[in-house]
mmCIF file of C-alpha atoms in Angstrom:
data_model
loop_
_atom_site.group_PDB
_atom_site.id
_atom_site.type_symbol
_atom_site.label_atom_id
_atom_site.label_comp_id
_atom_site.label_asym_id
_atom_site.label_seq_id
_atom_site.Cartn_x
_atom_site.Cartn_y
_atom_site.Cartn_z
ATOM 1 C CA UNK A 177 115.348 86.795 115.354
ATOM 2 C CA UNK A 178 113.007 84.714 117.543
ATOM 3 C CA UNK A 179 109.533 86.201 118.126
ATOM 4 C CA UNK A 180 107.095 84.836 120.918
ATOM 5 C CA UNK A 181 103.631 86.175 120.795
ATOM 6 C CA UNK A 182 101.463 85.695 124.029
ATOM 7 C CA UNK A 183 98.125 84.185 123.319
ATOM 8 C CA UNK A 184 94.954 84.342 125.692
ATOM 9 C CA UNK A 185 91.801 82.719 125.789
ATOM 10 C CA UNK A 186 89.298 85.716 124.909
ATOM 11 C CA UNK A 187 85.368 85.786 124.789
ATOM 12 C CA UNK A 188 83.232 87.123 121.941
ATOM 13 C CA UNK A 189 81.538 90.492 123.150
ATOM 14 C CA UNK A 190 78.069 89.353 121.768
ATOM 15 C CA UNK A 191 77.925 85.451 121.564
ATOM 16 C CA UNK A 192 80.371 84.848 124.521
ATOM 17 C CA UNK A 193 82.097 82.017 122.457
ATOM 18 C CA UNK A 194 85.877 81.519 122.734
ATOM 19 C CA UNK A 195 87.912 83.954 120.566
ATOM 20 C CA UNK A 196 91.309 85.258 120.054
ATOM 21 C CA UNK A 197 91.426 88.675 121.078
ATOM 22 C CA UNK A 198 91.956 91.371 118.661
ATOM 23 C CA UNK A 199 95.102 93.144 120.113
ATOM 24 C CA UNK A 200 96.837 89.584 120.067
ATOM 25 C CA UNK A 201 95.868 88.889 116.440
ATOM 26 C CA UNK A 202 97.379 92.517 115.622
ATOM 27 C CA UNK A 203 100.541 91.398 117.609
ATOM 28 C CA UNK A 204 100.711 88.548 115.077
ATOM 29 C CA UNK A 205 100.605 90.644 112.300
ATOM 30 C CA UNK A 206 103.323 92.785 113.469
ATOM 31 C CA UNK A 207 105.234 89.912 114.241
ATOM 32 C CA UNK A 208 104.905 88.012 110.607
ATOM 33 C CA UNK A 209 105.343 91.498 108.898
ATOM 34 C CA UNK A 210 108.840 91.475 110.173
ATOM 35 C CA UNK A 211 109.411 88.920 107.286
ATOM 36 C CA UNK A 212 109.852 85.144 106.901
ATOM 37 C CA UNK A 213 113.505 85.107 107.771
ATOM 38 C CA UNK A 214 112.133 85.743 111.565
ATOM 39 C CA UNK A 215 110.757 82.440 113.533
ATOM 40 C CA UNK A 216 107.517 83.243 115.123
ATOM 41 C CA UNK A 217 105.725 81.053 117.602
ATOM 42 C CA UNK A 218 102.629 81.663 119.578
ATOM 43 C CA UNK A 219 102.431 80.665 123.192
ATOM 44 C CA UNK A 220 99.370 80.068 125.298
ATOM 45 C CA UNK A 221 98.975 78.905 129.112
ATOM 46 C CA UNK A 222 95.610 77.641 129.788
ATOM 47 C CA UNK A 223 93.622 74.810 130.309
ATOM 48 C CA UNK A 224 92.373 74.357 126.695
ATOM 49 C CA UNK A 225 93.757 75.638 123.392
ATOM 50 C CA UNK A 226 90.587 76.153 121.327
ATOM 51 C CA UNK A 227 90.177 79.710 121.427
ATOM 52 C CA UNK A 228 93.918 80.345 120.369
ATOM 53 C CA UNK A 229 93.660 78.045 117.502
ATOM 54 C CA UNK A 230 92.445 80.758 115.328
ATOM 55 C CA UNK A 231 95.910 82.254 115.381
ATOM 56 C CA UNK A 232 97.034 79.480 112.937
ATOM 57 C CA UNK A 233 94.970 81.040 110.341
ATOM 58 C CA UNK A 234 96.228 84.568 111.236
ATOM 59 C CA UNK A 235 99.507 83.926 110.245
ATOM 60 C CA UNK A 236 101.304 81.843 112.879
ATOM 61 C CA UNK A 237 102.929 78.463 111.919
ATOM 62 C CA UNK A 238 103.083 76.996 115.337
ATOM 63 C CA UNK A 239 101.340 77.702 118.924
ATOM 64 C CA UNK A 240 102.640 75.982 121.929
ATOM 65 C CA UNK A 241 99.980 74.990 124.670
ATOM 66 C CA UNK A 242 101.162 74.848 128.203
ATOM 67 C CA UNK A 243 98.104 73.189 130.246
ATOM 68 C CA UNK A 244 97.556 74.998 133.590
ATOM 69 C CA UNK A 245 94.554 75.166 135.761
ATOM 70 C CA UNK A 246 91.987 77.868 134.905
ATOM 71 C CA UNK A 247 92.671 79.550 138.315
ATOM 72 C CA UNK A 248 96.206 79.330 138.383
ATOM 73 C CA UNK A 249 98.585 81.941 137.660
ATOM 74 C CA UNK A 250 100.050 81.735 134.147
ATOM 75 C CA UNK A 251 103.327 83.843 134.790
ATOM 76 C CA UNK A 252 105.334 81.001 136.262
ATOM 77 C CA UNK A 253 104.691 78.673 133.226
ATOM 78 C CA UNK A 254 105.230 81.269 130.662
ATOM 79 C CA UNK A 255 108.307 82.490 132.228
ATOM 80 C CA UNK A 256 109.692 78.933 132.333
ATOM 81 C CA UNK A 257 108.924 78.126 128.600
ATOM 82 C CA UNK A 258 110.390 81.739 127.580
ATOM 83 C CA UNK A 259 113.456 81.140 129.517
ATOM 84 C CA UNK A 260 113.922 78.153 127.389
ATOM 85 C CA UNK A 261 112.730 79.628 124.209
ATOM 86 C CA UNK A 262 115.028 82.719 124.540
ATOM 87 C CA UNK A 263 113.168 85.006 122.027
ATOM 88 C CA UNK A 264 114.770 88.219 121.219
ATOM 89 C CA UNK A 265 111.035 89.878 121.175
ATOM 90 C CA UNK A 266 108.323 88.904 122.906
ATOM 91 C CA UNK A 267 104.536 90.611 122.238
ATOM 92 C CA UNK A 268 101.545 90.678 124.120
ATOM 93 C CA UNK A 269 98.410 92.471 124.146
ATOM 94 C CA UNK A 270 97.741 95.279 126.540
ATOM 95 C CA UNK A 271 94.738 93.596 127.700
ATOM 96 C CA UNK A 272 92.586 90.570 127.317
ATOM 97 C CA UNK A 273 89.001 90.100 126.203
ATOM 98 C CA UNK A 274 85.995 89.168 127.993
ATOM 99 C CA UNK A 275 87.983 87.076 130.655
ATOM 100 C CA UNK A 276 88.972 87.626 134.441
ATOM 101 C CA UNK A 277 92.137 89.296 133.224
ATOM 102 C CA UNK A 278 93.910 91.933 135.010
ATOM 103 C CA UNK A 279 96.110 93.079 132.395
ATOM 104 C CA UNK A 280 99.391 92.504 134.429
ATOM 105 C CA UNK A 281 100.712 89.379 132.817
ATOM 106 C CA UNK A 282 103.213 90.993 130.325
ATOM 107 C CA UNK A 283 104.410 93.215 133.434
ATOM 108 C CA UNK A 284 104.568 90.199 135.714
ATOM 109 C CA UNK A 285 106.840 88.298 132.890
ATOM 110 C CA UNK A 286 109.158 91.310 132.378
ATOM 111 C CA UNK A 287 109.651 91.179 136.035
ATOM 112 C CA UNK A 288 110.218 87.755 136.331
ATOM 113 C CA UNK A 289 112.401 87.401 133.050
ATOM 114 C CA UNK A 290 114.507 90.697 134.027
ATOM 115 C CA UNK A 291 113.429 92.123 130.514
ATOM 116 C CA UNK A 292 112.391 95.787 129.601
ATOM 117 C CA UNK A 293 109.058 96.329 128.925
ATOM 118 C CA UNK A 294 107.725 98.545 126.090
ATOM 119 C CA UNK A 295 103.951 99.458 125.914
ATOM 120 C CA UNK A 296 101.467 100.613 123.253
ATOM 121 C CA UNK A 297 103.664 99.480 120.284
ATOM 122 C CA UNK A 298 101.846 100.140 116.871
ATOM 123 C CA UNK A 299 104.765 99.408 114.606
ATOM 124 C CA UNK A 300 108.028 97.444 114.233
ATOM 125 C CA UNK A 301 110.841 97.260 111.911
ATOM 126 C CA UNK A 302 114.182 95.536 111.956
ATOM 127 C CA UNK A 303 117.470 97.641 112.319
ATOM 128 C CA UNK A 304 121.154 97.017 111.411
ATOM 129 C CA UNK A 305 123.156 94.729 113.954
ATOM 130 C CA UNK A 306 120.307 92.907 115.314
ATOM 131 C CA UNK A 307 118.678 95.981 116.661
ATOM 132 C CA UNK A 308 114.769 96.669 116.431
ATOM 133 C CA UNK A 309 112.967 99.730 115.910
ATOM 134 C CA UNK A 310 109.613 100.233 117.939
ATOM 135 C CA UNK A 311 107.021 102.613 117.286
ATOM 136 C CA UNK A 312 105.151 103.761 120.406
ATOM 137 C CA UNK A 313 101.934 105.373 120.798
ATOM 138 C CA UNK A 314 101.656 108.069 123.220
ATOM 139 C CA UNK A 315 98.146 109.352 122.857
ATOM 140 C CA UNK A 316 96.673 112.200 121.008
ATOM 141 C CA UNK A 317 98.348 110.928 117.617
ATOM 142 C CA UNK A 318 101.844 111.214 119.209
ATOM 143 C CA UNK A 319 104.248 108.530 118.557
ATOM 144 C CA UNK A 320 107.919 107.903 119.840
ATOM 145 C CA UNK A 321 110.612 105.602 118.145
ATOM 146 C CA UNK A 322 112.501 103.459 120.349
ATOM 147 C CA UNK A 323 115.458 101.555 119.035
ATOM 148 C CA UNK A 324 117.366 98.768 121.106
ATOM 149 C CA UNK A 325 118.619 95.345 120.961
ATOM 150 C CA UNK A 326 118.555 92.460 123.203
ATOM 151 C CA UNK A 327 115.584 90.487 124.515
ATOM 152 C CA UNK A 328 112.595 92.866 124.982
ATOM 153 C CA UNK A 329 108.892 92.440 125.881
ATOM 154 C CA UNK A 330 106.276 94.819 124.328
ATOM 155 C CA UNK A 331 102.509 95.092 124.631
ATOM 156 C CA UNK A 332 100.610 96.135 121.524
ATOM 157 C CA UNK A 333 98.304 99.219 121.200
ATOM 158 C CA UNK A 334 94.838 99.259 119.504
ATOM 159 C CA UNK A 335 96.271 101.505 116.834
ATOM 160 C CA UNK A 336 98.480 99.076 115.399
ATOM 161 C CA UNK A 337 97.613 97.580 111.844
ATOM 162 C CA UNK A 338 94.406 95.330 111.656
ATOM 163 C CA UNK A 339 94.690 91.750 111.772
ATOM 164 C CA UNK A 340 95.273 89.685 108.813
ATOM 165 C CA UNK A 341 92.654 87.855 107.317
ATOM 166 C CA UNK A 342 91.763 84.283 108.475
ATOM 167 C CA UNK A 343 93.071 81.815 106.057
ATOM 168 C CA UNK A 344 91.542 78.072 106.245
ATOM 169 C CA UNK A 345 94.483 76.641 104.357
ATOM 170 C CA UNK A 346 97.229 78.240 106.783
ATOM 171 C CA UNK A 347 95.459 77.079 109.637
ATOM 172 C CA UNK A 348 95.272 73.439 108.487
ATOM 173 C CA UNK A 349 99.174 73.535 107.851
ATOM 174 C CA UNK A 350 99.674 75.186 111.250
ATOM 175 C CA UNK A 351 100.586 72.921 114.204
ATOM 176 C CA UNK A 352 99.363 73.215 117.792
ATOM 177 C CA UNK A 353 101.569 71.699 120.373
ATOM 178 C CA UNK A 354 101.197 70.795 123.682
ATOM 179 C CA UNK A 355 104.398 71.459 125.952
ATOM 180 C CA UNK A 356 105.066 70.158 129.298
ATOM 181 C CA UNK A 357 104.987 72.724 132.058
ATOM 182 C CA UNK A 358 108.093 73.420 133.980
ATOM 183 C CA UNK A 359 108.984 75.463 136.771
ATOM 184 C CA UNK A 360 110.672 78.740 137.279
ATOM 185 C CA UNK A 361 111.691 81.010 140.173
ATOM 186 C CA UNK A 362 110.068 84.159 140.208
ATOM 187 C CA UNK A 363 110.312 87.157 142.440
ATOM 188 C CA UNK A 364 108.655 87.154 145.816
ATOM 189 C CA UNK A 365 106.125 89.661 144.978
ATOM 190 C CA UNK A 366 104.958 87.708 142.112
ATOM 191 C CA UNK A 367 104.823 84.147 143.688
ATOM 192 C CA UNK A 368 101.534 83.011 144.710
ATOM 193 C CA UNK A 369 100.138 79.523 145.827
ATOM 194 C CA UNK A 370 98.685 77.358 143.216
ATOM 195 C CA UNK A 371 94.814 78.401 142.664
ATOM 196 C CA UNK A 372 94.925 81.081 145.163
ATOM 197 C CA UNK A 373 93.342 84.446 143.668
ATOM 198 C CA UNK A 374 93.234 87.412 145.314
ATOM 199 C CA UNK A 375 90.035 88.429 146.816
ATOM 200 C CA UNK A 376 87.866 90.943 144.304
ATOM 201 C CA UNK A 377 84.882 92.789 145.402
ATOM 202 C CA UNK A 378 82.380 93.750 142.869
ATOM 203 C CA UNK A 379 80.059 96.754 143.137
ATOM 204 C CA UNK A 380 77.758 98.518 140.915
ATOM 205 C CA UNK A 381 79.056 101.898 139.302
ATOM 206 C CA UNK A 382 78.025 105.140 141.291
ATOM 207 C CA UNK A 383 78.986 108.157 139.761
ATOM 208 C CA UNK A 384 81.099 110.380 141.985
ATOM 209 C CA UNK A 385 79.897 114.012 142.930
ATOM 210 C CA UNK A 386 81.440 116.680 141.065
ATOM 211 C CA UNK A 387 83.610 119.024 143.403
ATOM 212 C CA UNK A 388 82.319 122.534 143.152
ATOM 213 C CA UNK A 389 84.626 125.222 142.302
ATOM 214 C CA UNK A 390 85.624 127.751 145.034
ATOM 215 C CA UNK A 391 83.526 125.588 147.547
ATOM 216 C CA UNK A 392 85.079 125.891 151.179
ATOM 217 C CA UNK A 393 86.864 122.258 151.940
ATOM 218 C CA UNK A 394 85.541 122.312 155.583
ATOM 219 C CA UNK A 395 82.876 124.470 155.651
ATOM 220 C CA UNK A 396 79.090 123.650 156.686
ATOM 221 C CA UNK A 397 76.454 122.399 154.412
ATOM 222 C CA UNK A 398 75.114 125.842 154.200
ATOM 223 C CA UNK A 399 78.281 127.366 153.109
ATOM 224 C CA UNK A 400 78.600 124.817 150.570
ATOM 225 C CA UNK A 401 75.282 125.396 149.149
ATOM 226 C CA UNK A 402 76.182 129.385 148.734
ATOM 227 C CA UNK A 403 79.055 128.363 146.952
ATOM 228 C CA UNK A 404 77.226 126.016 144.603
ATOM 229 C CA UNK A 405 74.371 128.595 143.763
ATOM 230 C CA UNK A 406 77.080 131.584 143.448
ATOM 231 C CA UNK A 407 76.189 133.014 146.851
ATOM 232 C CA UNK A 408 79.481 132.910 148.164
ATOM 233 C CA UNK A 409 83.168 133.676 146.863
ATOM 234 C CA UNK A 410 84.067 136.152 144.149
ATOM 235 C CA UNK A 411 80.309 136.660 143.359
ATOM 236 C CA UNK A 412 79.063 137.473 146.682
ATOM 237 C CA UNK A 413 80.323 140.863 146.758
ATOM 238 C CA UNK A 414 78.541 141.919 143.213
ATOM 239 C CA UNK A 415 75.537 144.474 142.825
ATOM 240 C CA UNK A 416 72.368 143.871 141.423
ATOM 241 C CA UNK A 417 71.205 146.514 138.866
ATOM 242 C CA UNK A 418 67.873 146.233 137.560
ATOM 243 C CA UNK A 419 67.595 148.699 134.468
ATOM 244 C CA UNK A 420 70.411 150.759 135.477
ATOM 245 C CA UNK A 421 71.832 154.176 133.960
ATOM 246 C CA UNK A 422 74.136 153.470 131.220
ATOM 247 C CA UNK A 423 76.878 155.286 132.604
ATOM 248 C CA UNK A 424 76.393 153.478 136.050
ATOM 249 C CA UNK A 425 76.357 150.106 134.187
ATOM 250 C CA UNK A 426 79.327 150.911 132.704
ATOM 251 C CA UNK A 427 81.143 151.805 135.958
ATOM 252 C CA UNK A 428 80.123 148.623 137.364
ATOM 253 C CA UNK A 429 81.282 146.709 134.661
ATOM 254 C CA UNK A 430 84.608 148.656 134.560
ATOM 255 C CA UNK A 431 85.227 148.137 138.159
ATOM 256 C CA UNK A 432 84.264 144.242 137.649
ATOM 257 C CA UNK A 433 86.890 144.003 135.114
ATOM 258 C CA UNK A 434 89.483 145.551 137.127
ATOM 259 C CA UNK A 435 88.656 143.319 139.939
ATOM 260 C CA UNK A 436 89.235 140.238 138.330
ATOM 261 C CA UNK A 437 92.508 141.428 136.487
ATOM 262 C CA UNK A 438 91.273 141.868 132.944
ATOM 263 C CA UNK A 439 91.702 145.739 132.979
ATOM 264 C CA UNK A 440 94.551 147.505 134.847
ATOM 265 C CA UNK A 441 93.713 149.694 137.786
ATOM 266 C CA UNK A 442 93.156 153.383 136.877
ATOM 267 C CA UNK A 443 96.377 155.860 137.141
ATOM 268 C CA UNK A 444 96.067 158.860 138.930
ATOM 269 C CA UNK A 445 96.420 160.816 135.725
ATOM 270 C CA UNK A 446 93.355 158.997 134.359
ATOM 271 C CA UNK A 447 90.064 160.632 133.528
ATOM 272 C CA UNK A 448 87.976 159.299 136.365
ATOM 273 C CA UNK A 449 84.913 159.478 133.589
#
């Protein structure tokens, strides 16, 4: 089985130095954990490969570097190279780390290559007849096992096994190979002019006001204020009792519980007391 791991240039959250994103290091561990019988190759598209060279020390024997401009869309170059490599499994992180990423590269590649995409994978295991078992995280501790064959693209969840420890000797033995960029036809929705990026507006975060339960949708400001202070809605028809008689207080409590449906309405045969 041939496995390709997509690598991106991340940034350290504190120092800002180039670093391999943790999710992609976890993807490397999943790939090499399938055994030495499987060929694993890293694939990076960008102007520089210094940030992804760390992957050689974390289990990869070879990384292919596709030189593209920093502003260019990496999907066409990656799709062209993957079409040549024809891997059985493509692994990617579900998001980058510290760069201007959108998290849409795996989805763009899946559409360009016509492959199914399995998100949030936390475990891999080979099956009979060349099939592959993928454990998918569904959140809140739930998991789902997917068994399928043929080429597939999967993104890695943070709950996947931790990355392998960096080994300097393994990094020295690994190879970082530049590869010429080819072109590939992609769907019209993914095709973009070289160097053209969508316009993005950045604004400071502003907490949105909470919706008041029971507030009138089209009411005036005074009506919304009454709903917020409890002077409207179900509580508007209540009675204020100051030091009431115990029997009177009990009757009011019973009446309220019947009004909200906690207690059933009294039957004619019930004692009114």
